[in-house]
mmCIF file of C-alpha atoms in Angstrom:
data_model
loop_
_atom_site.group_PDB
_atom_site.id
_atom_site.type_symbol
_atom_site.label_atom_id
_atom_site.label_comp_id
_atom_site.label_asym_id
_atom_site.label_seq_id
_atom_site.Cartn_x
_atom_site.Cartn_y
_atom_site.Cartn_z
ATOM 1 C CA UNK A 1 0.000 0.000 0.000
ATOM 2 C CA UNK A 2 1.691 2.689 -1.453
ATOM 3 C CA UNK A 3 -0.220 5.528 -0.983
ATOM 4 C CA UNK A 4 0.874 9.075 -1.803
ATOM 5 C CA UNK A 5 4.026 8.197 -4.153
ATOM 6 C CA UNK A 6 5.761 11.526 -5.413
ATOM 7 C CA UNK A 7 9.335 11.732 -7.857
ATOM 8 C CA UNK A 8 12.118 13.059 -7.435
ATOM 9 C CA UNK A 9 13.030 13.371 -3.866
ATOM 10 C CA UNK A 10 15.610 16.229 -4.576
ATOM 11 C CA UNK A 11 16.339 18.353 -7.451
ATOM 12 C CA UNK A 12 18.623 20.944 -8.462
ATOM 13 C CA UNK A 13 17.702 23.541 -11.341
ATOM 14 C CA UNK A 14 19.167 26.626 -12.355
ATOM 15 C CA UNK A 15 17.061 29.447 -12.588
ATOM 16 C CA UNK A 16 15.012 29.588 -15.968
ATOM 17 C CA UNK A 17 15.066 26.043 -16.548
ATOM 18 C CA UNK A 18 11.938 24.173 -16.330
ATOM 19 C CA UNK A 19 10.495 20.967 -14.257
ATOM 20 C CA UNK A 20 7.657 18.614 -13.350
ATOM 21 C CA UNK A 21 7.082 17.265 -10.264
ATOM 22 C CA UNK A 22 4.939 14.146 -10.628
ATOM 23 C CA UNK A 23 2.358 12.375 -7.967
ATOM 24 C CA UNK A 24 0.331 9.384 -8.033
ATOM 25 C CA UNK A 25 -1.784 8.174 -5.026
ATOM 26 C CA UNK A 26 -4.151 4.168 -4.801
ATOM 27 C CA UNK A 27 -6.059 5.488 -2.357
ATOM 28 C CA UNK A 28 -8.926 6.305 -4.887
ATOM 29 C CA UNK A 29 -8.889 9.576 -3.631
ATOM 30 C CA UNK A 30 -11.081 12.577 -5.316
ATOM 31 C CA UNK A 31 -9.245 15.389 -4.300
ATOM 32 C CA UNK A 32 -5.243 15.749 -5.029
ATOM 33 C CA UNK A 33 -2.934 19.019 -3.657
ATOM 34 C CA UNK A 34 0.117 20.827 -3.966
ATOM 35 C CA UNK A 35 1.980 22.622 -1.375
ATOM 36 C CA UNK A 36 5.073 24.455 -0.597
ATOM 37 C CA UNK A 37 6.638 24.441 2.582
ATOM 38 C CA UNK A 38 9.075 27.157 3.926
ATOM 39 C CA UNK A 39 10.936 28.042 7.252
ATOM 40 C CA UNK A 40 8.544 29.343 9.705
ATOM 41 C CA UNK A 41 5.569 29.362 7.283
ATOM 42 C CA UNK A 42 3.990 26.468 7.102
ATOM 43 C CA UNK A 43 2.416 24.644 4.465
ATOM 44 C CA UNK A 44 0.861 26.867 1.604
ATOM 45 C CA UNK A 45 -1.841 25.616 -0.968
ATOM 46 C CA UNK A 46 -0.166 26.289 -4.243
ATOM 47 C CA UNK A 47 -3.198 24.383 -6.824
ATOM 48 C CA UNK A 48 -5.628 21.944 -5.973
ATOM 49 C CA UNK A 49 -8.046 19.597 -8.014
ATOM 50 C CA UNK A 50 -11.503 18.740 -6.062
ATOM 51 C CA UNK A 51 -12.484 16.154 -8.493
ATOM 52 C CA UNK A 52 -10.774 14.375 -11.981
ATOM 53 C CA UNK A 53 -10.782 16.514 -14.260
ATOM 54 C CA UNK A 54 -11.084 20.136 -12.471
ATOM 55 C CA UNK A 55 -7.904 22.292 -10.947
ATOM 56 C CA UNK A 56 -8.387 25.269 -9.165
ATOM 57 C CA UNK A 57 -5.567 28.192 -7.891
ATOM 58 C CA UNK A 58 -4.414 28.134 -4.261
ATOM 59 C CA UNK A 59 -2.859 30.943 -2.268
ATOM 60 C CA UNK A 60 0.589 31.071 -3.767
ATOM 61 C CA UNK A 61 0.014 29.275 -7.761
ATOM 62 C CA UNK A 62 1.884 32.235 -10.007
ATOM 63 C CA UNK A 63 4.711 30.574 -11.400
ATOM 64 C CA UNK A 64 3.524 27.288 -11.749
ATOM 65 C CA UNK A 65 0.953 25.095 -13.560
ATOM 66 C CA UNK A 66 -0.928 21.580 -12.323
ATOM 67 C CA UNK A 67 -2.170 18.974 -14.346
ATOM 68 C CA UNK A 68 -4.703 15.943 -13.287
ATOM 69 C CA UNK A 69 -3.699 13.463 -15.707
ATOM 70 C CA UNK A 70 -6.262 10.548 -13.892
ATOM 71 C CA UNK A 71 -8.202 10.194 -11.043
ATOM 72 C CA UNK A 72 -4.411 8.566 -9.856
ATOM 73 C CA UNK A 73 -1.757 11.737 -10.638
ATOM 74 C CA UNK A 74 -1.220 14.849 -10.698
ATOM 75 C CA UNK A 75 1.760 16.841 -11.687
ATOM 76 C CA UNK A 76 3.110 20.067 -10.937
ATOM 77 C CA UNK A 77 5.494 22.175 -13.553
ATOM 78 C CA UNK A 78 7.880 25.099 -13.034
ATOM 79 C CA UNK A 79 7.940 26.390 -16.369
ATOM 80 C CA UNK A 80 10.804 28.906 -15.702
ATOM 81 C CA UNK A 81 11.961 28.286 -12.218
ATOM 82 C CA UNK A 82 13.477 31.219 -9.995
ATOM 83 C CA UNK A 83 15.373 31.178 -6.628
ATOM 84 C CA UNK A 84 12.087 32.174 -4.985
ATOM 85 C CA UNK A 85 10.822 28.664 -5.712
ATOM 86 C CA UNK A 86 13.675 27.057 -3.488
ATOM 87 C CA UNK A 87 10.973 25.038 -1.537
ATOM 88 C CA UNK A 88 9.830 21.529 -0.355
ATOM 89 C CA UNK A 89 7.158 20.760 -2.289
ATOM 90 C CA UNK A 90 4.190 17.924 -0.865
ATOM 91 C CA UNK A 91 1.701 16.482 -3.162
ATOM 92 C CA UNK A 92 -1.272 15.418 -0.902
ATOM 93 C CA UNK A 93 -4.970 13.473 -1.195
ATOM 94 C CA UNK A 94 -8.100 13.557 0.102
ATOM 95 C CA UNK A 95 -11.014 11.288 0.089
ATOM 96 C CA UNK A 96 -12.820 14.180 -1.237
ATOM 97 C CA UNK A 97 -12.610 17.771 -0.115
ATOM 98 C CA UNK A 98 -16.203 18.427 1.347
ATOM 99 C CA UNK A 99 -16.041 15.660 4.213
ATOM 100 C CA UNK A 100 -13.783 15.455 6.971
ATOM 101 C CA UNK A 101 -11.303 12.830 5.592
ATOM 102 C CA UNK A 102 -7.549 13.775 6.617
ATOM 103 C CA UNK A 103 -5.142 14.651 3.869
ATOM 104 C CA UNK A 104 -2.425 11.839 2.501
ATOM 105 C CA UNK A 105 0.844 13.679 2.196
ATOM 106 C CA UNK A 106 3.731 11.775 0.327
ATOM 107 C CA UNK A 107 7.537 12.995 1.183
ATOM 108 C CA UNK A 108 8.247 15.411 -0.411
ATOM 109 C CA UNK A 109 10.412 16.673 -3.361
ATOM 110 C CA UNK A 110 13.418 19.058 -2.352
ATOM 111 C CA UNK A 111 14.070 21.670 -5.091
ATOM 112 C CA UNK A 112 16.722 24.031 -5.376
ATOM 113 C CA UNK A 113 17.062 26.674 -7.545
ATOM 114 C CA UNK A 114 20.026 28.266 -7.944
ATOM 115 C CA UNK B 1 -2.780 37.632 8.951
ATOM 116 C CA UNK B 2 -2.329 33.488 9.372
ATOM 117 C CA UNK B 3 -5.862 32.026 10.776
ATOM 118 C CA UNK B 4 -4.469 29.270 12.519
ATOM 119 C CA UNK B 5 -1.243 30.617 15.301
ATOM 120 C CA UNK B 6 0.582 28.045 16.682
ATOM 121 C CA UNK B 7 2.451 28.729 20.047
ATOM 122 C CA UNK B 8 5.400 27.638 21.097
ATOM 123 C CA UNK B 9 7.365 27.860 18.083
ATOM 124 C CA UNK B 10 10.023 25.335 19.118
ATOM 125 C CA UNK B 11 10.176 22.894 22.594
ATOM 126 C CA UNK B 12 12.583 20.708 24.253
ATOM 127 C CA UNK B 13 11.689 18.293 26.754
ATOM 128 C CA UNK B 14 13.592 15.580 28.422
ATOM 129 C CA UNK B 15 12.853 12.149 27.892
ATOM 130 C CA UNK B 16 9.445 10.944 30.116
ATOM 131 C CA UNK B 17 8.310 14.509 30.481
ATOM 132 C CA UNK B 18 5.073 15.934 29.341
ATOM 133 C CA UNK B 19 4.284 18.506 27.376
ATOM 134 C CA UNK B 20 1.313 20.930 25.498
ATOM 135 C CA UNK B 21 1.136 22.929 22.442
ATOM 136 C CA UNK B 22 -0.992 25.167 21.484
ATOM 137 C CA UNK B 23 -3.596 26.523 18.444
ATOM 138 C CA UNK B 24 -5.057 29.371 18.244
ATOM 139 C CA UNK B 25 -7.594 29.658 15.244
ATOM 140 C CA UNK B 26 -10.083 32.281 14.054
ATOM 141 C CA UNK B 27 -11.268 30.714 11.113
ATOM 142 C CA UNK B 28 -15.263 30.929 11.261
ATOM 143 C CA UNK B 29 -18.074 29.239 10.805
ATOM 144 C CA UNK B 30 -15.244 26.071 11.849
ATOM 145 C CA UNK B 31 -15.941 22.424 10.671
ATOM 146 C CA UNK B 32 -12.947 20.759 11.865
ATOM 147 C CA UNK B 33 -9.562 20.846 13.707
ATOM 148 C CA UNK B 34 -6.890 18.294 12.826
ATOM 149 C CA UNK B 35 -3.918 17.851 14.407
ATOM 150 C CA UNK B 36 -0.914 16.362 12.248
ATOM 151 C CA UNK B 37 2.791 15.028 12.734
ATOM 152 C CA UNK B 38 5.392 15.587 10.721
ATOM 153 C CA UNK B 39 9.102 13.755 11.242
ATOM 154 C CA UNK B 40 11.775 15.303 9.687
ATOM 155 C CA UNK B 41 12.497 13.936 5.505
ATOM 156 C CA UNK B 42 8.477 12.746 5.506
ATOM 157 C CA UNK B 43 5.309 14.268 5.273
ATOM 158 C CA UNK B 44 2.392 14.978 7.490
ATOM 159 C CA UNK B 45 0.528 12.265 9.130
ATOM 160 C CA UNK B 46 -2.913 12.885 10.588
ATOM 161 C CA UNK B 47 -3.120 12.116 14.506
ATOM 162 C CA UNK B 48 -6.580 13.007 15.792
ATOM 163 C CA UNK B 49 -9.735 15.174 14.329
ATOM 164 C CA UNK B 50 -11.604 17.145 16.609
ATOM 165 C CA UNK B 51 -14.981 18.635 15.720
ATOM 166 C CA UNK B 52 -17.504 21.097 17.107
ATOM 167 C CA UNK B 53 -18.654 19.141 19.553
ATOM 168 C CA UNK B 54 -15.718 17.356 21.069
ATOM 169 C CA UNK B 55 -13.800 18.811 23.824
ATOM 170 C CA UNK B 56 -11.030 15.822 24.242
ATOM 171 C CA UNK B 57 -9.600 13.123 22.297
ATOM 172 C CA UNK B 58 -6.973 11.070 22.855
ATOM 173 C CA UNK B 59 -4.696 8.620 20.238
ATOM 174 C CA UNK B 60 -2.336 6.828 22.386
ATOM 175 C CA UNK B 61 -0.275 9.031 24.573
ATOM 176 C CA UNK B 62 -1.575 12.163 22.831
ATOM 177 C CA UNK B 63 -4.263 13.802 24.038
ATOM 178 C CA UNK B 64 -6.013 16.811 22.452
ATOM 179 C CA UNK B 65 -8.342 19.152 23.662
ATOM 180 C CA UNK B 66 -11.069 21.822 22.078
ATOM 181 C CA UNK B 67 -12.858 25.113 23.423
ATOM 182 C CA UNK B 68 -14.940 26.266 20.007
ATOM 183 C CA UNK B 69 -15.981 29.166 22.658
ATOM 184 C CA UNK B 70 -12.259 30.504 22.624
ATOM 185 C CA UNK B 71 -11.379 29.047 19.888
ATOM 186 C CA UNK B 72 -8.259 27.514 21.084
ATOM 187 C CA UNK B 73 -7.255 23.730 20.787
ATOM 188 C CA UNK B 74 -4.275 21.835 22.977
ATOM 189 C CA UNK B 75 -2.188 18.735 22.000
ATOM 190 C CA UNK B 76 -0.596 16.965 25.191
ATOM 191 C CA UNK B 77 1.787 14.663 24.731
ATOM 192 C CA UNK B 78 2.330 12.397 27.329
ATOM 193 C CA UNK B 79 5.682 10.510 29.013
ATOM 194 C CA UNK B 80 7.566 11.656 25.660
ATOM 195 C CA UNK B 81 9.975 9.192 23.776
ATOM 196 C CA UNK B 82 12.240 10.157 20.980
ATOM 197 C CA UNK B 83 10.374 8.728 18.795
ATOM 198 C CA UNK B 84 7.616 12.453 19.779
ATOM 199 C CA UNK B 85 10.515 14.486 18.395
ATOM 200 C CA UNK B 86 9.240 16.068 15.483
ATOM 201 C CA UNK B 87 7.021 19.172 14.086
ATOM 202 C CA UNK B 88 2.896 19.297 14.906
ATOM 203 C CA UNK B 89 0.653 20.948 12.896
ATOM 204 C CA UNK B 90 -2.264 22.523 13.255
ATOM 205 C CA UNK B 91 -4.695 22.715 10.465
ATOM 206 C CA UNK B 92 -8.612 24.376 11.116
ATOM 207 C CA UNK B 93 -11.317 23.683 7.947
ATOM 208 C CA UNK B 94 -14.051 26.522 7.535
ATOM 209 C CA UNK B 95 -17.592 25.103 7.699
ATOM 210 C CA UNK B 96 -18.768 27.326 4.107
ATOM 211 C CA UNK B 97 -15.475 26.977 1.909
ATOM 212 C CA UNK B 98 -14.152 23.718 3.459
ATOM 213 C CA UNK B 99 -10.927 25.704 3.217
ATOM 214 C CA UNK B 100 -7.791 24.204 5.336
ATOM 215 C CA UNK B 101 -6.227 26.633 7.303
ATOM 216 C CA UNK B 102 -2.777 25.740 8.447
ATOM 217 C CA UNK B 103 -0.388 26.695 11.735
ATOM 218 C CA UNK B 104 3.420 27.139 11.010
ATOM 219 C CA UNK B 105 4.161 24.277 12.971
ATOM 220 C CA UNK B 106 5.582 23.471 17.106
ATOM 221 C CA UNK B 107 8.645 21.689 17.001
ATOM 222 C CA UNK B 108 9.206 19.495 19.678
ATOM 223 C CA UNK B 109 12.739 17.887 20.556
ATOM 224 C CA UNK B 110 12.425 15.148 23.237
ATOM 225 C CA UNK B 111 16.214 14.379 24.536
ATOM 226 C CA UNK B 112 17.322 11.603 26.616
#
């Protein structure tokens, strides 16, 4: 049981160059997220998709783009990554965002722009 | 301004001590307040879910509390182990937009 399953674990791009972060969760979850997570700020929503086949902006989305590719993955892209976007990035799922159901995080993916 | 203020930032306890962290939250009309653990390299992992109507939980040797009146919610940790040393989050979810608020995180560092 796998369950929230994102690639790479670290990465290294110089600024301008572009990346996609994929995630896949078997939880037959409805709603998939991606987040950010800085130093003393917690976790911040960067897109979100409720249901296959919608995405929707979070707090913090300019500079990147989401895509729900199944009901299984979504990916996130840095088209033209800048040092800003030095993060840790989670992917997470939800049984479905309208009920309580807690939020599957995987590990993480380390990125470093330089 | 955050929603969801977490207090203290960082802790250290000794091994077999106890110790509570606190949320504050102003997110209203409020559904739900989950607390979640995170060790260091992995991600969050749900602990306990408290609703409107609870005022205690416990999972294990945590124990959390609610006061939907004050809006303020407590996570004590019982007889720590190493194994408690890690970062809590707090993370409120309004009743209309089912928006999740989240804390910055307590870290706690439990040393033998």
């Amino acid at each position: 049981n796998a369950g929230v399953t994102q690639t790479p674990k670290f990465q290294v791009l110089k600024t301008g160059q572009s990346m996609t972060l994929q995630c896949a969760q078997d939880m037959n979850h409805n709603s998939m997220y991606w987040y950010r997570q800085d130093p003393g700020m917690g976790l911040r929503l960067i897109y979100y998709s409720a249901s296959e086949g919608t995405t929707d902006k979070g707090e913090v989305p300019n500079g990147y783009n989401v895509s729900r590719l199944n009901k299984r993955e979504f990916s996130l892209r840095l088209e033209s990554a800048a040092p800003s976007q030095t993060s840790v990035y989670f992917c997470a799922s939800r049984e479905d965002r309208l009920n309580n159901s807690p939020l599957h995080f995987g590990n993480g993916t380390r990125l470093t722009v330089t | 301004k955050n929603q969801v203020e977490q207090s203290p930032q960082s802790l250290i306890i000794l091994e077999g001590k106890n110790c509570t962290l606190q949320c504050n939250y102003t997110v209203s009309p409020f559904s739900n307040l989950r607390w979640y653990k995170q060790d260091t390299g992995r991600g969050p992992v749900s602990l306990t879910i408290m609703t409107f109507s609870e005022n205690t939980k416990s999972n294990g040797r945590y124990t959390a509390t609610l006061d939907a009146d004050t809006k303020q919610s407590s996570l004590h940790i019982t007889a720590s182990q190493l194994s408690d040393s890690a970062s809590y989050i707090c993370v409120v979810q309004g009743a209309n937009d089912y928006k999740l608020s989240f804390g910055a995180g307590t870290t706690v560092t439990v040393r033998a």
